[in-house]
PDB file of C-alpha atoms and ligand atoms in Angstrom:
ATOM      1  CA  MET A   1     146.647 103.342  17.029  1.00  0.00           C
ATOM      2  CA  GLY A   2     147.009 106.119  19.549  1.00  0.00           C
ATOM      3  CA  ASN A   3     143.882 108.046  17.767  1.00  0.00           C
ATOM      4  CA  GLU A   4     141.722 104.849  18.223  1.00  0.00           C
ATOM      5  CA  GLU A   5     142.604 104.953  21.894  1.00  0.00           C
ATOM      6  CA  GLU A   6     141.382 108.325  22.318  1.00  0.00           C
ATOM      7  CA  ARG A   7     138.246 107.652  19.986  1.00  0.00           C
ATOM      8  CA  SER A   8     137.525 104.506  22.144  1.00  0.00           C
ATOM      9  CA  ALA A   9     137.940 106.205  25.971  1.00  0.00           C
ATOM     10  CA  PRO A  10     134.830 108.566  25.913  1.00  0.00           C
ATOM     11  CA  THR A  11     132.566 105.301  24.938  1.00  0.00           C
ATOM     12  CA  VAL A  12     134.074 103.051  27.901  1.00  0.00           C
ATOM     13  CA  SER A  13     133.444 106.139  30.223  1.00  0.00           C
ATOM     14  CA  ARG A  14     129.433 106.587  28.657  1.00  0.00           C
ATOM     15  CA  ARG A  15     128.945 102.974  29.356  1.00  0.00           C
ATOM     16  CA  SER A  16     130.176 102.932  32.833  1.00  0.00           C
ATOM     17  CA  PHE A  17     128.276 106.153  33.667  1.00  0.00           C
ATOM     18  CA  VAL A  18     125.126 104.595  32.350  1.00  0.00           C
ATOM     19  CA  LEU A  19     125.744 101.436  34.228  1.00  0.00           C
ATOM     20  CA  ARG A  20     126.308 102.831  37.491  1.00  0.00           C
ATOM     21  CA  ALA A  21     122.834 104.975  36.988  1.00  0.00           C
ATOM     22  CA  VAL A  22     121.110 101.849  36.298  1.00  0.00           C
ATOM     23  CA  ILE A  23     122.459 100.268  39.712  1.00  0.00           C
ATOM     24  CA  GLY A  24     122.092 103.597  41.540  1.00  0.00           C
ATOM     25  CA  VAL A  25     118.305 103.593  40.356  1.00  0.00           C
ATOM     26  CA  PHE A  26     117.601  99.571  41.215  1.00  0.00           C
ATOM     27  CA  THR A  27     119.536 100.217  44.507  1.00  0.00           C
ATOM     28  CA  SER A  28     117.137 103.040  45.174  1.00  0.00           C
ATOM     29  CA  LEU A  29     114.063 101.265  44.137  1.00  0.00           C
ATOM     30  CA  GLY A  30     115.128  98.103  46.525  1.00  0.00           C
ATOM     31  CA  ALA A  31     115.659 100.521  49.343  1.00  0.00           C
ATOM     32  CA  LEU A  32     112.286 102.014  48.906  1.00  0.00           C
ATOM     33  CA  VAL A  33     110.329  98.929  48.528  1.00  0.00           C
ATOM     34  CA  MET A  34     112.223  97.418  52.004  1.00  0.00           C
ATOM     35  CA  ALA A  35     111.210 100.513  53.713  1.00  0.00           C
ATOM     36  CA  VAL A  36     107.505 100.586  53.128  1.00  0.00           C
ATOM     37  CA  PRO A  37     106.663  98.370  55.965  1.00  0.00           C
ATOM     38  CA  PHE A  38     109.044 100.387  58.351  1.00  0.00           C
ATOM     39  CA  LEU A  39     107.428 103.828  57.336  1.00  0.00           C
ATOM     40  CA  ARG A  40     103.854 102.380  57.918  1.00  0.00           C
ATOM     41  CA  VAL A  41     104.718 101.668  61.487  1.00  0.00           C
ATOM     42  CA  VAL A  42     106.429 104.556  62.198  1.00  0.00           C
ATOM     43  CA  PHE A  43     103.712 106.796  60.375  1.00  0.00           C
ATOM     44  CA  ASN A  44     101.010 104.540  62.173  1.00  0.00           C
ATOM     45  CA  ALA A  45      99.267 104.180  58.705  1.00  0.00           C
ATOM     46  CA  ALA A  46      96.148 101.941  57.997  1.00  0.00           C
ATOM     47  CA  PRO A  47      96.232  98.366  59.096  1.00  0.00           C
ATOM     48  CA  LEU A  48      97.804  95.901  56.591  1.00  0.00           C
ATOM     49  CA  ARG A  49      95.549  93.270  57.766  1.00  0.00           C
ATOM     50  CA  LYS A  50      92.478  92.708  55.298  1.00  0.00           C
ATOM     51  CA  ALA A  51      89.355  91.255  56.264  1.00  0.00           C
ATOM     52  CA  GLU A  52      87.619  88.919  53.574  1.00  0.00           C
ATOM     53  CA  TRP A  53      84.427  87.120  53.446  1.00  0.00           C
ATOM     54  CA  ALA A  54      84.514  83.516  54.662  1.00  0.00           C
ATOM     55  CA  GLU A  55      81.604  81.110  54.409  1.00  0.00           C
ATOM     56  CA  ALA A  56      80.885  80.280  58.125  1.00  0.00           C
ATOM     57  CA  ALA A  57      77.663  77.942  58.193  1.00  0.00           C
ATOM     58  CA  ASN A  58      74.903  76.536  56.129  1.00  0.00           C
ATOM     59  CA  ILE A  59      71.970  78.776  57.612  1.00  0.00           C
ATOM     60  CA  SER A  60      69.450  75.641  57.806  1.00  0.00           C
ATOM     61  CA  ILE A  61      71.546  73.988  60.873  1.00  0.00           C
ATOM     62  CA  LEU A  62      71.523  77.233  63.035  1.00  0.00           C
ATOM     63  CA  PRO A  63      69.018  77.329  65.681  1.00  0.00           C
ATOM     64  CA  GLU A  64      66.617  80.163  65.945  1.00  0.00           C
ATOM     65  CA  GLY A  65      66.964  82.698  68.864  1.00  0.00           C
ATOM     66  CA  GLN A  66      69.855  80.793  70.577  1.00  0.00           C
ATOM     67  CA  PRO A  67      73.482  81.522  70.298  1.00  0.00           C
ATOM     68  CA  LYS A  68      75.626  79.022  68.494  1.00  0.00           C
ATOM     69  CA  ASP A  69      79.289  78.631  68.418  1.00  0.00           C
ATOM     70  CA  VAL A  70      80.231  78.620  64.855  1.00  0.00           C
ATOM     71  CA  LYS A  71      83.828  77.463  63.585  1.00  0.00           C
ATOM     72  CA  PHE A  72      85.040  77.826  60.197  1.00  0.00           C
ATOM     73  CA  GLU A  73      88.088  78.489  58.204  1.00  0.00           C
ATOM     74  CA  ALA A  74      88.968  81.886  57.027  1.00  0.00           C
ATOM     75  CA  HIS A  75      91.818  83.453  55.220  1.00  0.00           C
ATOM     76  CA  SER A  76      94.007  85.827  56.958  1.00  0.00           C
ATOM     77  CA  VAL A  77      95.806  88.504  55.151  1.00  0.00           C
ATOM     78  CA  ASP A  78      98.713  89.938  57.219  1.00  0.00           C
ATOM     79  CA  ALA A  79     101.264  92.390  55.631  1.00  0.00           C
ATOM     80  CA  TYR A  80     102.571  90.064  52.637  1.00  0.00           C
ATOM     81  CA  LEU A  81     101.683  87.029  54.558  1.00  0.00           C
ATOM     82  CA  ARG A  82      98.406  84.918  53.426  1.00  0.00           C
ATOM     83  CA  GLN A  83      97.122  81.774  55.668  1.00  0.00           C
ATOM     84  CA  MET A  84      94.137  79.966  56.389  1.00  0.00           C
ATOM     85  CA  LYS A  85      93.162  79.891  59.938  1.00  0.00           C
ATOM     86  CA  LEU A  86      90.213  78.318  61.919  1.00  0.00           C
ATOM     87  CA  ARG A  87      88.123  81.022  63.284  1.00  0.00           C
ATOM     88  CA  SER A  88      85.048  81.003  65.869  1.00  0.00           C
ATOM     89  CA  VAL A  89      81.883  83.343  66.234  1.00  0.00           C
ATOM     90  CA  TRP A  90      78.842  83.294  68.187  1.00  0.00           C
ATOM     91  CA  VAL A  91      76.002  83.504  65.828  1.00  0.00           C
ATOM     92  CA  ILE A  92      72.162  84.148  66.689  1.00  0.00           C
ATOM     93  CA  LYS A  93      69.850  83.514  64.198  1.00  0.00           C
ATOM     94  CA  HIS A  94      66.717  85.886  64.626  1.00  0.00           C
ATOM     95  CA  SER A  95      65.179  84.797  61.122  1.00  0.00           C
ATOM     96  CA  PRO A  96      66.513  83.345  57.882  1.00  0.00           C
ATOM     97  CA  GLU A  97      67.927  86.681  57.079  1.00  0.00           C
ATOM     98  CA  ILE A  98      68.485  88.444  60.087  1.00  0.00           C
ATOM     99  CA  PHE A  99      71.562  87.430  62.471  1.00  0.00           C
ATOM    100  CA  SER A 100      73.450  88.975  65.165  1.00  0.00           C
ATOM    101  CA  VAL A 101      77.304  87.771  64.884  1.00  0.00           C
ATOM    102  CA  PHE A 102      79.735  88.408  67.621  1.00  0.00           C
ATOM    103  CA  SER A 103      83.549  88.145  67.482  1.00  0.00           C
ATOM    104  CA  PRO A 104      84.370  85.720  70.668  1.00  0.00           C
ATOM    105  CA  ILE A 105      86.928  87.927  72.230  1.00  0.00           C
ATOM    106  CA  CYS A 106      85.962  89.629  75.477  1.00  0.00           C
ATOM    107  CA  PRO A 107      86.287  93.544  75.032  1.00  0.00           C
ATOM    108  CA  HIS A 108      87.783  93.788  78.354  1.00  0.00           C
ATOM    109  CA  LEU A 109      91.224  91.731  78.036  1.00  0.00           C
ATOM    110  CA  GLY A 110      90.784  89.309  75.399  1.00  0.00           C
ATOM    111  CA  CYS A 111      89.699  86.088  76.920  1.00  0.00           C
ATOM    112  CA  TYR A 112      87.134  84.182  74.990  1.00  0.00           C
ATOM    113  CA  TYR A 113      83.727  84.233  76.789  1.00  0.00           C
ATOM    114  CA  LYS A 114      81.074  81.594  76.679  1.00  0.00           C
ATOM    115  CA  TRP A 115      77.206  81.258  76.452  1.00  0.00           C
ATOM    116  CA  ASP A 116      75.616  79.958  79.469  1.00  0.00           C
ATOM    117  CA  PRO A 117      72.031  78.520  78.807  1.00  0.00           C
ATOM    118  CA  SER A 118      71.048  78.552  82.532  1.00  0.00           C
ATOM    119  CA  THR A 119      71.426  82.051  83.123  1.00  0.00           C
ATOM    120  CA  GLN A 120      71.178  83.054  79.269  1.00  0.00           C
ATOM    121  CA  HIS A 121      74.012  85.299  79.377  1.00  0.00           C
ATOM    122  CA  PHE A 122      77.308  85.461  77.848  1.00  0.00           C
ATOM    123  CA  GLU A 123      79.937  84.962  80.680  1.00  0.00           C
ATOM    124  CA  CYS A 124      83.757  85.568  80.490  1.00  0.00           C
ATOM    125  CA  PRO A 125      85.542  83.385  83.097  1.00  0.00           C
ATOM    126  CA  CYS A 126      88.619  85.868  83.319  1.00  0.00           C
ATOM    127  CA  HIS A 127      87.141  89.022  85.198  1.00  0.00           C
ATOM    128  CA  GLY A 128      83.827  88.069  85.478  1.00  0.00           C
ATOM    129  CA  SER A 129      82.044  90.146  82.766  1.00  0.00           C
ATOM    130  CA  VAL A 130      78.605  89.620  81.662  1.00  0.00           C
ATOM    131  CA  PHE A 131      76.469  90.220  78.515  1.00  0.00           C
ATOM    132  CA  THR A 132      72.945  89.987  77.738  1.00  0.00           C
ATOM    133  CA  ILE A 133      71.929  87.975  74.510  1.00  0.00           C
ATOM    134  CA  THR A 134      72.229  91.453  72.680  1.00  0.00           C
ATOM    135  CA  GLY A 135      75.817  91.967  73.708  1.00  0.00           C
ATOM    136  CA  LYS A 136      75.152  94.902  75.992  1.00  0.00           C
ATOM    137  CA  VAL A 137      77.271  94.838  79.291  1.00  0.00           C
ATOM    138  CA  ILE A 138      75.222  94.136  82.592  1.00  0.00           C
ATOM    139  CA  GLY A 139      78.024  93.077  84.921  1.00  0.00           C
ATOM    140  CA  GLY A 140      82.040  93.217  85.235  1.00  0.00           C
ATOM    141  CA  PRO A 141      84.631  95.409  83.571  1.00  0.00           C
ATOM    142  CA  ALA A 142      84.066  95.218  80.018  1.00  0.00           C
ATOM    143  CA  PRO A 143      84.245  98.738  78.598  1.00  0.00           C
ATOM    144  CA  ARG A 144      81.880  98.181  75.748  1.00  0.00           C
ATOM    145  CA  PRO A 145      79.474  95.717  74.208  1.00  0.00           C
ATOM    146  CA  LEU A 146      80.338  92.701  72.486  1.00  0.00           C
ATOM    147  CA  ASP A 147      81.899  93.278  69.317  1.00  0.00           C
ATOM    148  CA  THR A 148      79.660  92.563  66.105  1.00  0.00           C
ATOM    149  CA  LEU A 149      81.301  91.425  62.982  1.00  0.00           C
ATOM    150  CA  PRO A 150      79.630  92.023  59.370  1.00  0.00           C
ATOM    151  CA  TYR A 151      78.007  89.159  58.008  1.00  0.00           C
ATOM    152  CA  LYS A 152      75.908  88.578  54.588  1.00  0.00           C
ATOM    153  CA  VAL A 153      73.646  85.835  53.383  1.00  0.00           C
ATOM    154  CA  GLN A 154      73.935  84.094  50.075  1.00  0.00           C
ATOM    155  CA  GLY A 155      72.745  80.998  48.554  1.00  0.00           C
ATOM    156  CA  GLY A 156      71.257  79.825  51.862  1.00  0.00           C
ATOM    157  CA  LYS A 157      74.913  80.142  53.664  1.00  0.00           C
ATOM    158  CA  LEU A 158      75.933  82.856  56.331  1.00  0.00           C
ATOM    159  CA  PHE A 159      79.260  84.709  55.433  1.00  0.00           C
ATOM    160  CA  VAL A 160      81.274  86.429  58.003  1.00  0.00           C
ATOM    161  CA  LYS A 161      84.181  88.938  57.791  1.00  0.00           C
ATOM    162  CA  TRP A 162      86.438  88.060  60.546  1.00  0.00           C
ATOM    163  CA  GLU A 163      87.964  91.440  62.510  1.00  0.00           C
ATOM    164  CA  ARG A 164      89.773  91.803  65.591  1.00  0.00           C
ATOM    165  CA  PHE A 165      89.323  94.885  67.672  1.00  0.00           C
ATOM    166  CA  GLN A 166      91.296  96.810  70.431  1.00  0.00           C
ATOM    167  CA  VAL A 167      90.510  95.691  73.931  1.00  0.00           C
ATOM    168  CA  GLY A 168      89.993  97.295  77.444  1.00  0.00           C
ATOM    169  CA  ILE A 169      88.934 100.648  75.603  1.00  0.00           C
ATOM    170  CA  PRO A 170      85.347 101.857  75.358  1.00  0.00           C
ATOM    171  CA  GLN A 171      85.380 102.520  71.554  1.00  0.00           C
ATOM    172  CA  LYS A 172      85.208  99.781  68.877  1.00  0.00           C
ATOM    173  CA  VAL A 173      88.717 100.375  66.981  1.00  0.00           C
ATOM    174  CA  ARG A 174      89.686  97.867  64.337  1.00  0.00           C
ATOM    175  CA  VAL A 175      93.330  96.338  64.520  1.00  0.00           C
TER     176      VAL A 175
HETATM  177  S1  FES B 201      88.930  89.421  79.659  1.00  0.00           S
HETATM  178 FE1  FES B 201      86.730  89.425  80.043  1.00  0.00          FE
HETATM  179  S2  FES B 201      86.306  89.963  81.742  1.00  0.00           S
HETATM  180 FE2  FES B 201      88.165  90.616  81.542  1.00  0.00          FE
END
């Protein structure tokens, strides 16, 4: 009887050691996974927001040579969250293949600007920035031209990649 107890003692101890090691490994992995978003913020890693192509409009309905406010739904992937959001962009069709696509956000402090057909300018109601049809600043405090967005034409449709940029600075920097 005493001999059996002596023989079984090391087995229990080995099992408990393996169990503790397995728990330790899983705990460390869990902590690592939870720390990734925090580490990204701390070390200012690449943005977690990913731009995706979204179908914005049928190109046959877009007028040629005049800005059109185009609204469409696009997926937004922010960190681990994927959502459908309504977006809007200013589109100018120069030809069936050539477009200008502008973000609707004023590069000064982020207000939504409008196209004024009477002046043929984009005008921001917040602090009076004025832009030409090509996006160039001709008045007000905007520090850079209107931000263009990537686009492609496929099967008679215009696809746009929705992106946001930092406001208030002369450079176009994605956020
Ligand atoms: S936000 Fe447009 S001019 Fe200030």
